[in-house]
Short mmCIF file of C-alpha atoms and ligand atoms in Angstrom, two decimals:
data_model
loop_
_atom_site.label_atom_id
_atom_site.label_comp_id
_atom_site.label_asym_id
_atom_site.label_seq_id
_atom_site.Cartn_x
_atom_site.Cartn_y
_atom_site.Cartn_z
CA UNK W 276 188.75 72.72 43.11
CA UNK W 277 190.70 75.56 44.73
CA UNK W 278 188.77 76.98 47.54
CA UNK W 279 187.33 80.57 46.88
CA UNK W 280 188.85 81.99 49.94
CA UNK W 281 192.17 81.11 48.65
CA UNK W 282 191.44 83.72 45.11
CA UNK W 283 191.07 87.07 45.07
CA UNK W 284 187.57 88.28 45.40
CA UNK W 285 186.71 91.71 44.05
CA UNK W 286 186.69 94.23 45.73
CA UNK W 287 184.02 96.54 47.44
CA UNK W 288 185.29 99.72 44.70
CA UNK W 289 185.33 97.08 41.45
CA UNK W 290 181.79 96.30 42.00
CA UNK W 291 181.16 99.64 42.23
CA UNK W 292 182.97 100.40 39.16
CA UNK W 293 180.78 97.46 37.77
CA UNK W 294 177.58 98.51 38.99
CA UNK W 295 178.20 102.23 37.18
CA UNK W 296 178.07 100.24 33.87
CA UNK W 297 174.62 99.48 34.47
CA UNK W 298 172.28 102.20 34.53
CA UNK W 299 169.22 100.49 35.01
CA UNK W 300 170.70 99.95 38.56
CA UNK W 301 170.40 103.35 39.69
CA UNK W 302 166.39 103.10 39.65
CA UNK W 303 164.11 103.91 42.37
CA UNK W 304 161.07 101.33 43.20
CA UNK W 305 158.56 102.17 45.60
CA UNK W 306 160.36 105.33 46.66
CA UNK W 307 163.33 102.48 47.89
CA UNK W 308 167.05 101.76 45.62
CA UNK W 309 166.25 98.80 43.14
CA UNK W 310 167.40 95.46 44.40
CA UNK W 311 167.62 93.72 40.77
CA UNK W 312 168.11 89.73 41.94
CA UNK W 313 165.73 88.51 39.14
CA UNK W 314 168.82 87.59 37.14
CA UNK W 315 167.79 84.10 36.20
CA UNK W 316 165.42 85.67 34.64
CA UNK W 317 166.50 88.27 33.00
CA UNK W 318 170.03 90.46 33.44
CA UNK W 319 170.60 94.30 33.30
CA UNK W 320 172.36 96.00 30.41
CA UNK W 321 175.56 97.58 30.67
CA UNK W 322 176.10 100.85 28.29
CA UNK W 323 178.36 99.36 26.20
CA UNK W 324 175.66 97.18 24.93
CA UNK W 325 172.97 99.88 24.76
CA UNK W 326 175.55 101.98 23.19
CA UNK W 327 176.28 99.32 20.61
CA UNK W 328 172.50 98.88 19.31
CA UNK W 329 172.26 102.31 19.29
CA UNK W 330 175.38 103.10 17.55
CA UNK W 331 173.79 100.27 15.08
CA UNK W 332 170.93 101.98 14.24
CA UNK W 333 172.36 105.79 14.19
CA UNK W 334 175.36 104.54 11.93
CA UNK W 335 175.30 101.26 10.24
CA UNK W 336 171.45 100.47 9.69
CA UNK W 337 170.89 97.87 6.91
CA UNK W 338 169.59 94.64 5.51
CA UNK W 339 172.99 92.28 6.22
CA UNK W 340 174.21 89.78 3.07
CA UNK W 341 171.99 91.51 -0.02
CA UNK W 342 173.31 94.81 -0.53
CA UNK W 343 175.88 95.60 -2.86
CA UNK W 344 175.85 99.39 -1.25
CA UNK W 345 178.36 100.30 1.34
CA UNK W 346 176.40 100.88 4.17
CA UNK W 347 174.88 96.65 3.77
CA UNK W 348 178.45 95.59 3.58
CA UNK W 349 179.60 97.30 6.67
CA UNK W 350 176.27 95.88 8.35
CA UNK W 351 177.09 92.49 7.28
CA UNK W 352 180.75 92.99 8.46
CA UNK W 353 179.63 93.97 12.10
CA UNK W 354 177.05 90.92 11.75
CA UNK W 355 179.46 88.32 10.91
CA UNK W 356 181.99 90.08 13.24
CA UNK W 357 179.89 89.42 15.97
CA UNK W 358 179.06 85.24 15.44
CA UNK W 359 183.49 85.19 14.84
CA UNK W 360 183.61 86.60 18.71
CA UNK W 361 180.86 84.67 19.67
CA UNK W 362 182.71 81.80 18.01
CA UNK W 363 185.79 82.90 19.68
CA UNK W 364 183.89 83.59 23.62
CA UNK W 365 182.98 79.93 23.42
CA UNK W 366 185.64 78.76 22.01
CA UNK W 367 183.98 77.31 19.00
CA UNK W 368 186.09 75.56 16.21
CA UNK W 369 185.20 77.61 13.67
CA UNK W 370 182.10 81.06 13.43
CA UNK W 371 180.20 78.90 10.91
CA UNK W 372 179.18 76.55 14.12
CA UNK W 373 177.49 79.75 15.50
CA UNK W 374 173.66 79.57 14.59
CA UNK W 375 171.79 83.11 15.84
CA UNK W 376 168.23 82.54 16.92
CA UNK W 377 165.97 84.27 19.20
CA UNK W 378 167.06 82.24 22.33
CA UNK W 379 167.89 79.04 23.85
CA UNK W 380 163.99 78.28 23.12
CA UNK W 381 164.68 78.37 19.90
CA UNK W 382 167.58 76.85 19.90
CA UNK W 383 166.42 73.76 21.30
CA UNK W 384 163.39 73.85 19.09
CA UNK W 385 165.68 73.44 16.48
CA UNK W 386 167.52 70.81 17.21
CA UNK W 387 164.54 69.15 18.11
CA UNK W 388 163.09 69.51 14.87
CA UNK W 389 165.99 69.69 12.46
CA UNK W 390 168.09 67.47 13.90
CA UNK W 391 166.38 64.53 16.11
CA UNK W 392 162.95 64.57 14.65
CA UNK W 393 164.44 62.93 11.34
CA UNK W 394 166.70 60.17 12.69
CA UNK W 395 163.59 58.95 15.74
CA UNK W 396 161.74 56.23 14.99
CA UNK W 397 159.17 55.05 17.68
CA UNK W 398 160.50 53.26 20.82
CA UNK W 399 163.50 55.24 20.89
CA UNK W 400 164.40 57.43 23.83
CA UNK W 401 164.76 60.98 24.23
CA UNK W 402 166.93 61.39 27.65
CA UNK W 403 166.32 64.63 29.83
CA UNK W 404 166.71 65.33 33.59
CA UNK W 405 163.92 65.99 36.15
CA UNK W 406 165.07 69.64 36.41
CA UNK W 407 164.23 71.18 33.29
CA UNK W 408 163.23 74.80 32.39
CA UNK W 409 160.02 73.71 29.80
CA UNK W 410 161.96 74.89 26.96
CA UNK W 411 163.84 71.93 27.03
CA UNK W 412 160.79 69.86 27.89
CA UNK W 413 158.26 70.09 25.91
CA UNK W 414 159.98 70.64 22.35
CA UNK W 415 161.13 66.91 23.34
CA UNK W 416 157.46 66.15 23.93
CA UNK W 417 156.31 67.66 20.85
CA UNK W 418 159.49 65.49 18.36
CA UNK W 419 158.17 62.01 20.85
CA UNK W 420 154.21 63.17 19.53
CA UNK W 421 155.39 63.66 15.84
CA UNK W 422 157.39 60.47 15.68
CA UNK W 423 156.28 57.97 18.72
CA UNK W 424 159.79 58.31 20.69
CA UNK W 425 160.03 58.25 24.39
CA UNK W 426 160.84 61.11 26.88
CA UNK W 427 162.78 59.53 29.90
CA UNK W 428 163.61 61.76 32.97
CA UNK W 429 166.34 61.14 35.07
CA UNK W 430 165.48 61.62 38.64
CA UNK W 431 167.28 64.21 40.76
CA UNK W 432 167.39 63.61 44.81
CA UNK W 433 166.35 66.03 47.49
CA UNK W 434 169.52 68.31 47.25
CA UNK W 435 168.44 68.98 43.47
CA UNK W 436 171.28 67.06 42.41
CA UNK W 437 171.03 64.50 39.37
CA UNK W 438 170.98 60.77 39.77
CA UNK W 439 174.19 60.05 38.10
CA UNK W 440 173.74 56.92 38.45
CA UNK W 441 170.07 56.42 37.35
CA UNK W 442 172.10 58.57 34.36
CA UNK W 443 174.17 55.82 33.24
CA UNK W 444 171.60 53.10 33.93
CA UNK W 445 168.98 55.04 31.97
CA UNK W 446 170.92 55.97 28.67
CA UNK W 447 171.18 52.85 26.43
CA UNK W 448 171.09 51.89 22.57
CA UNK W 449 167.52 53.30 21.94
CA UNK W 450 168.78 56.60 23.15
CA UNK W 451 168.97 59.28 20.22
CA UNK W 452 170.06 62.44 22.37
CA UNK W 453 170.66 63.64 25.68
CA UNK W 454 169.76 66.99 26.69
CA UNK W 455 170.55 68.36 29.85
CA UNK W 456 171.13 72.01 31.77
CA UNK W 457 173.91 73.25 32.35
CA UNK W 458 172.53 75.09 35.53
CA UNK W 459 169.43 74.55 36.73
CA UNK W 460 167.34 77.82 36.82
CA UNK W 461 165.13 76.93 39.69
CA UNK W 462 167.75 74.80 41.92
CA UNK W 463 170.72 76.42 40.67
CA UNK W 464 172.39 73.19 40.53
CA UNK W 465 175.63 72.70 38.08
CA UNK W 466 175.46 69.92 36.93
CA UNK W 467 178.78 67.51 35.92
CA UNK W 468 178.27 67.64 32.02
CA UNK W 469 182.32 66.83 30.92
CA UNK W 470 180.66 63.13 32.82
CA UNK W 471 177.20 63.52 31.39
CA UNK W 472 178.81 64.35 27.75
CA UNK W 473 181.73 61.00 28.47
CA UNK W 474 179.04 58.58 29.15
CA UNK W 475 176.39 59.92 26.51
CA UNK W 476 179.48 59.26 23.64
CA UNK W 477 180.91 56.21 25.11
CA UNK W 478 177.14 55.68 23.72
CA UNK W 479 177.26 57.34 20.34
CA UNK W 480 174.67 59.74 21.41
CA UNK W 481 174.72 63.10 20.91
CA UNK W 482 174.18 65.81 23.70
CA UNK W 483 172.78 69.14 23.83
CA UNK W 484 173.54 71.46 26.64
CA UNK W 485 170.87 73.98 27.59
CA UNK W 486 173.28 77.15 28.54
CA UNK W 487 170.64 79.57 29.22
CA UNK W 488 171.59 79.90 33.21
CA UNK W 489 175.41 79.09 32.52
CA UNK W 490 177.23 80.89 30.55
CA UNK W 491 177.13 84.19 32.04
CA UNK W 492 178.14 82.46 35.59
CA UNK W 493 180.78 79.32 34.35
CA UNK W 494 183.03 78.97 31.37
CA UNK W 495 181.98 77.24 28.71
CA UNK W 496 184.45 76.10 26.74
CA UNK W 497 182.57 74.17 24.18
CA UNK W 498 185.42 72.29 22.27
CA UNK W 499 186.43 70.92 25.85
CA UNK W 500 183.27 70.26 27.08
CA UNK W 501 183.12 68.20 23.40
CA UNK W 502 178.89 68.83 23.94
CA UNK W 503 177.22 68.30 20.30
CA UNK W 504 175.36 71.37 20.46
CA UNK W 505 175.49 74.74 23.45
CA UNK W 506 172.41 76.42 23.35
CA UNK W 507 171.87 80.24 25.09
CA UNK W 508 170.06 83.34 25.23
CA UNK W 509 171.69 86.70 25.17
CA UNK W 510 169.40 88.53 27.42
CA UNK W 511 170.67 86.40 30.10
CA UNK W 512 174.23 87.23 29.90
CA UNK W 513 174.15 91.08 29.79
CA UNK W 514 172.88 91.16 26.24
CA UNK W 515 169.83 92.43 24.49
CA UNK W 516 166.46 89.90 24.37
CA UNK W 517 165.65 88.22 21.23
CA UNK W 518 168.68 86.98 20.17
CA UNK W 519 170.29 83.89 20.84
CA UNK W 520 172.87 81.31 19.89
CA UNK W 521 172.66 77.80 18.95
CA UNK W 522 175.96 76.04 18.81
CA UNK W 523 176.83 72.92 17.17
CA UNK W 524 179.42 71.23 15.57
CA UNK W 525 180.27 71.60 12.01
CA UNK W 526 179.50 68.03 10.53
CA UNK W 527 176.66 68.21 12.52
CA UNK W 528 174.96 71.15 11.37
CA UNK W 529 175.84 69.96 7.62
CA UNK W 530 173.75 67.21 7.87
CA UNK W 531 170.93 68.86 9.49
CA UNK W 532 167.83 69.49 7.05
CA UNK W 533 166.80 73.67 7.37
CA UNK W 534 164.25 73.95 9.87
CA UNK W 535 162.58 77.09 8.29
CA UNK W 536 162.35 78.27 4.68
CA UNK W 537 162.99 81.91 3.37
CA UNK W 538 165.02 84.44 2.44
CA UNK W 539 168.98 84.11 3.35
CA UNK W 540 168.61 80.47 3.99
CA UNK W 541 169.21 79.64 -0.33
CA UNK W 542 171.38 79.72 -3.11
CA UNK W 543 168.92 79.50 -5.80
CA UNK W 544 165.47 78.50 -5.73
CA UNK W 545 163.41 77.76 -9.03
CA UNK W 546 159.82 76.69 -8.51
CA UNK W 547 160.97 73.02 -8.60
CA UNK W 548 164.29 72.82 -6.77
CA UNK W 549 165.83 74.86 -3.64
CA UNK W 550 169.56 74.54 -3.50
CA UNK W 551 170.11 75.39 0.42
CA UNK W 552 172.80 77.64 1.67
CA UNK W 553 176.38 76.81 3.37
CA UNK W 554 175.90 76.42 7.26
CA UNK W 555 175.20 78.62 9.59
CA UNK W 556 172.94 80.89 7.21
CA UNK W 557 171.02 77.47 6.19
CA UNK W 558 169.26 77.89 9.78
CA UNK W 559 168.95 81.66 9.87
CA UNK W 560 165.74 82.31 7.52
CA UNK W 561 164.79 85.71 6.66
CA UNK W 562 166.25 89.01 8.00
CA UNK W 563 168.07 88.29 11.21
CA UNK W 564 168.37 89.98 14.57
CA UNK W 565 171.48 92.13 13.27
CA UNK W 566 171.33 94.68 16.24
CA UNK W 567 170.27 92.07 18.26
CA UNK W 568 173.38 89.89 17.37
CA UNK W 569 176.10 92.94 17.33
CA UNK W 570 174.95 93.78 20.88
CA UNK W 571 175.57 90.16 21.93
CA UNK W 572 178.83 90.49 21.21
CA UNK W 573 179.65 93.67 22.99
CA UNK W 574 178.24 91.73 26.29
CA UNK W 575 180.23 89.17 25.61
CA UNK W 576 183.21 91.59 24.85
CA UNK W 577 182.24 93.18 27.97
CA UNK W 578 181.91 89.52 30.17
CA UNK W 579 185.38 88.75 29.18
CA UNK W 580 187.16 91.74 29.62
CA UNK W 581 185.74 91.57 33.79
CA UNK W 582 186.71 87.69 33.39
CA UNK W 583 184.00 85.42 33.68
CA UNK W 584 186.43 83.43 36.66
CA UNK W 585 186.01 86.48 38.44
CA UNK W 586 182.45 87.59 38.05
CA UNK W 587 182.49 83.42 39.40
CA UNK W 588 184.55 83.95 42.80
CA UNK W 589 182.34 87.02 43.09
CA UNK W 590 179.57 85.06 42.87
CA UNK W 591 180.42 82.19 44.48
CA UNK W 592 180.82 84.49 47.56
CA UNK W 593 177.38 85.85 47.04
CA UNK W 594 175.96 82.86 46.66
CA UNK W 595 177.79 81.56 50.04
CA UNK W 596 176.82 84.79 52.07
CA UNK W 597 172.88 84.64 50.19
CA UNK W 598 172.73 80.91 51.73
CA UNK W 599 173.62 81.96 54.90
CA UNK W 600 171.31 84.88 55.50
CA UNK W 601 168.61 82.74 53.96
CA UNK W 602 168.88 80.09 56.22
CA UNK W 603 169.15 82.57 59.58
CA UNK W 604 165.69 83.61 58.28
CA UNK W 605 162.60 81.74 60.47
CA UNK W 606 160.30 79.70 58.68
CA UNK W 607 161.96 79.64 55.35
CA UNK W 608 163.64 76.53 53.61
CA UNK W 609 166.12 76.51 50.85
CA UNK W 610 164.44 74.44 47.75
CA UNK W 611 168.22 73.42 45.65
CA UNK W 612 171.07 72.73 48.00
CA UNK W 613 173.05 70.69 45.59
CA UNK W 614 176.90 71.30 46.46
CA UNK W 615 177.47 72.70 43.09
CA UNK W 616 175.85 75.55 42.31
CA UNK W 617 175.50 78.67 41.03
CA UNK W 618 174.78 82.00 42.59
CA UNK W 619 170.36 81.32 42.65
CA UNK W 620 168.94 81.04 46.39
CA UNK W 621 165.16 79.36 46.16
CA UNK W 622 163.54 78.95 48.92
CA UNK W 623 159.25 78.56 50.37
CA UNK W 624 158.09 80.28 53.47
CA UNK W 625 156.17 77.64 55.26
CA UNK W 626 153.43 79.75 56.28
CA UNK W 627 153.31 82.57 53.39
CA UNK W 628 152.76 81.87 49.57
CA UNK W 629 155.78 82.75 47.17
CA UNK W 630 153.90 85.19 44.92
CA UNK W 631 153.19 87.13 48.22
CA UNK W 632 156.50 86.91 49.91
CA UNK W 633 157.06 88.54 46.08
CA UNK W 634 154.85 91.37 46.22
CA UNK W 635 155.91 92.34 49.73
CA UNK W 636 159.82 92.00 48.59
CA UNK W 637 158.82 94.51 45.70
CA UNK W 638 157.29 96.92 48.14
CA UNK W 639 160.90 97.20 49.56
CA UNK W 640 163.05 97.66 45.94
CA UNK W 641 163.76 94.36 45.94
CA UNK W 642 163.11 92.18 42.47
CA UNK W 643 162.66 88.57 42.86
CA UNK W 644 161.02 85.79 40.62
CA UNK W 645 158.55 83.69 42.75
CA UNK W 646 156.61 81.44 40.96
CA UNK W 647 157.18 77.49 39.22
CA UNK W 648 160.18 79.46 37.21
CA UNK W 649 159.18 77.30 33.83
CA UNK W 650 159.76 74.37 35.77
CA UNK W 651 156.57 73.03 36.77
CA UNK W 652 158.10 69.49 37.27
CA UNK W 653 160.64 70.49 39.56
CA UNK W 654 157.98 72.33 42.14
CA UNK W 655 156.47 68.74 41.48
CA UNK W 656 159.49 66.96 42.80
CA UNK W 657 159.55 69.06 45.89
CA UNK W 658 156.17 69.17 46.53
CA UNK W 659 155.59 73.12 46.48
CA UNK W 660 153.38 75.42 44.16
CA UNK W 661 155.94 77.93 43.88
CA UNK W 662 159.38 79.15 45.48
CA UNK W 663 160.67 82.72 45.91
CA UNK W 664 164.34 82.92 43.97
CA UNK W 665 167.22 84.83 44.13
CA UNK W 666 169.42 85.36 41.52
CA UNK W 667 172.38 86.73 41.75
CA UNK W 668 174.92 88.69 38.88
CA UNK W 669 178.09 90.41 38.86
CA UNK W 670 176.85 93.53 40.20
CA UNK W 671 174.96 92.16 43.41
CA UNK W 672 176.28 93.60 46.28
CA UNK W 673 176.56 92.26 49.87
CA UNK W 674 174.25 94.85 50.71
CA UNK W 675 171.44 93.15 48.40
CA UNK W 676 171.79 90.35 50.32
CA UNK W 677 170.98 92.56 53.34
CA UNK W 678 168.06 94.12 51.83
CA UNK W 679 166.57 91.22 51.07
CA UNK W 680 166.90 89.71 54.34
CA UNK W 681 165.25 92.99 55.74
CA UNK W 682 162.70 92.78 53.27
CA UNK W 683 162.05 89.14 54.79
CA UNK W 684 161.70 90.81 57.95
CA UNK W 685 159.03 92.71 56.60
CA UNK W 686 157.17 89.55 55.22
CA UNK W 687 157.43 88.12 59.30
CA UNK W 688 155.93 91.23 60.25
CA UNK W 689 152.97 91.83 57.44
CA UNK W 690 152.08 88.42 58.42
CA UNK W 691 152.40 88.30 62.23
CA UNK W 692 154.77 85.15 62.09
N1 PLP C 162 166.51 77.13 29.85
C1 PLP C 162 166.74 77.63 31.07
C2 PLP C 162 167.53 76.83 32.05
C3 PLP C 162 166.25 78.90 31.40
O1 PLP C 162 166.48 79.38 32.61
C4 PLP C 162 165.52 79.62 30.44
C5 PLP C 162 164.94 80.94 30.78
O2 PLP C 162 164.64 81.20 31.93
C6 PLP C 162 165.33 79.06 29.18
C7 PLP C 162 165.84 77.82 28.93
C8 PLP C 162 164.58 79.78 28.12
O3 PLP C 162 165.26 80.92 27.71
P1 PLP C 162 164.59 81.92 26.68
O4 PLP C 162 163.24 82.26 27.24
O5 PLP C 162 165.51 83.09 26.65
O6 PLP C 162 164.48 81.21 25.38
#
């Protein structure tokens, strides 16, 4: 890997220029400038994306694939428009192998259910890792209740880095998917999925990729990557919430069963026989997410025109700077120090409980997640109720960083340690 120092990192004035995008940013909390580094959890909206719903809604408003009136056709256009640069942003075979759905919940939901649920028999194995968000948990738990399957969990060591080998020793015939994060949203560990995805097909077994904390940080390109299906959320790359993407390859989507019945999903239904419809619109029942989906697609629009290598260096600086501070900081320990990761800093105070550290981080504008994150297990595995975390976007500054070291000053101080 080249060494960040070694690339251009943007400048102080092209954050700036970033940060203007994003209104949101220019809030007040607590009479202080809003600190927003609760990216994992959600990201801010630049204007071109508000814009784009509301341009939606003022000018193109209607039901998308049923109308034989203008204004249906041009919503349809900007609909299907949007899964083609989707399709194109991930670098996707073909738009058809874009699914939309309300998230990478969703998304995994479905593939649990559409997909696995009818080729498990009991005593097969679903494979996960040990740092999972619970969205790509427990739909596994629910397919191994319905059918008798297996959930195995490989281990991850005290960096928050996966076994690899315990990988490779784990996955075997019984197998019948892998599914793995990208980026871990609690550790913010990447972990090596072109490996992961190798080994899983030198298997015959399928992988899913849970994208929700990648793709607005890494690239994703999913025909090199080869993963079986890329699932993500659009509210956490710069896009609006409820809408989503599941991708998966062609062949495989054909021979997936519908997961939900309804409108859009058909060609003709009589009272004894539904004939399904072509993929994607077999999996997208009822009326879609259509400014939801459009919007999407500007942020995405917007990601690449900024370059998502540079929003990385950018980050990857912010992240280097964030683990610094953090560690200069008495009594507090980093929780995820995996060597590759992504710009999220977790950490416990010894003495002071995260949802405290929190509140007294919110009294000085600054926005942090503390809490088990959706990853119960992993606070488990490290033996803590709850970290503080740190999540980091294009437009954090190196000044954030500062403010929320002061603001961890202020934690020392409320509680005399
Ligand atoms: N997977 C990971 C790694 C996440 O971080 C999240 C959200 O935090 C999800 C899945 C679930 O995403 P959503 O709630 O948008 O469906």
């Amino acid at each position: 890997m080249t060494p960040i120092e070694s690339l251009t990192i943007p400048d102080a004035p092209t954050i700036a220029r970033w940060r203007d995008d994003f209104p949101i940013l220019r809030t007040r909390v607590h009479g202080k400038p809003l600190v927003y580094l609760d990216n994992g959890a959600t990201t801010q909206k630049p204007t071109a994306v508000i814009e784009a719903e509301r341009d939606y809604y003022m000018h193109a408003n209607a039901n998308v694939h049923r109308g034989v009136h203008w204004l249906s056709q041009r919503a349809t256009r900007d609909y299907e428009g949007a899964r083609a640069r989707i399709a194109s942003f991930l670098n996707a075979a073909q738009p058809e192998e874009i699914v939309f759905v309300r998230g990478t919940t969703e998304a995994i939901n479905l593939v649990a259910q559409s997909d696995v649920r009818g080729r498990i028999k009991p005593g097969d194995e679903i494979l996960i890792s040990a740092m999972e968000h619970h969205s790509n948990i427990v739909p596994w738990q629910l397919v191994c209740e319905q059918t008798g399957a297996q959930l195995r969990v490989v281990p991850i060591d005290d960096s928050g880095t996966l076994d690899f080998e315990a990988y490779e020793r784990m996955i075997n015939a019984r197998t019948r998917i892998v599914a793995v994060t990208h980026v871990s949203n609690a550790l913010g560990t990447i972990n090596p999925v072109e490996r992961l995805i190798d080994i899983a097909h030198a298997h015959d077994v399928p992988v899913l990729l849970d994208g929700a904390q990648a793709v607005a940080h890494v690239p994703v390109d999913v025909r090199a990557l080869d993963c079986d299906f890329y699932a993500f959320s659009g509210h956490k790359i710069y896009g609006p919430t409820g809408i989503g993407v599941l991708y998966a390859k062609a062949n495989r989507l054909k021979a997936m069963p519908p997961w939900q019945g309804g409108g859009d999903m058909i060609r003709s239904v009589t009272f004894e026989r539904t004939e399904y419809n072509d993929i994607p619109w077999k999996f997208e029942a009822g009326t879609p997410n259509i400014a939801g989906a459009i919007g999407l697609a500007v942020a995405l629009d917007y990601v690449r025109a900024i370059g998502i290598e540079v929003i990385g260096r950018h980050e990857a600086q912010l992240l280097a700077d964030a683990t610094e501070a953090m560690r200069a900081v008495p009594r507090v320990r980093l929780i995820g120090t995996a060597q590759d990761k992504a710009a999220i800093v977790s950490f416990v105070h010894e003495d002071v409980h995260a949802h405290d550290v929190g509140t007294i981080l919110d009294h000085c504008g600054v926005a942090v997640r503390a809490g088990h994150h959706c990853a119960m297990p992993v606070m488990q595995r490290f033996g803590v109720p709850a970290t503080v975390r740190a999540s980091f976007a294009l437009y954090n500054t190196r000044e954030d960083i500062d403010a929320l070291v002061a603001a961890m000053r202020k934690v020392q101080e409320v509680f005399g340690r």
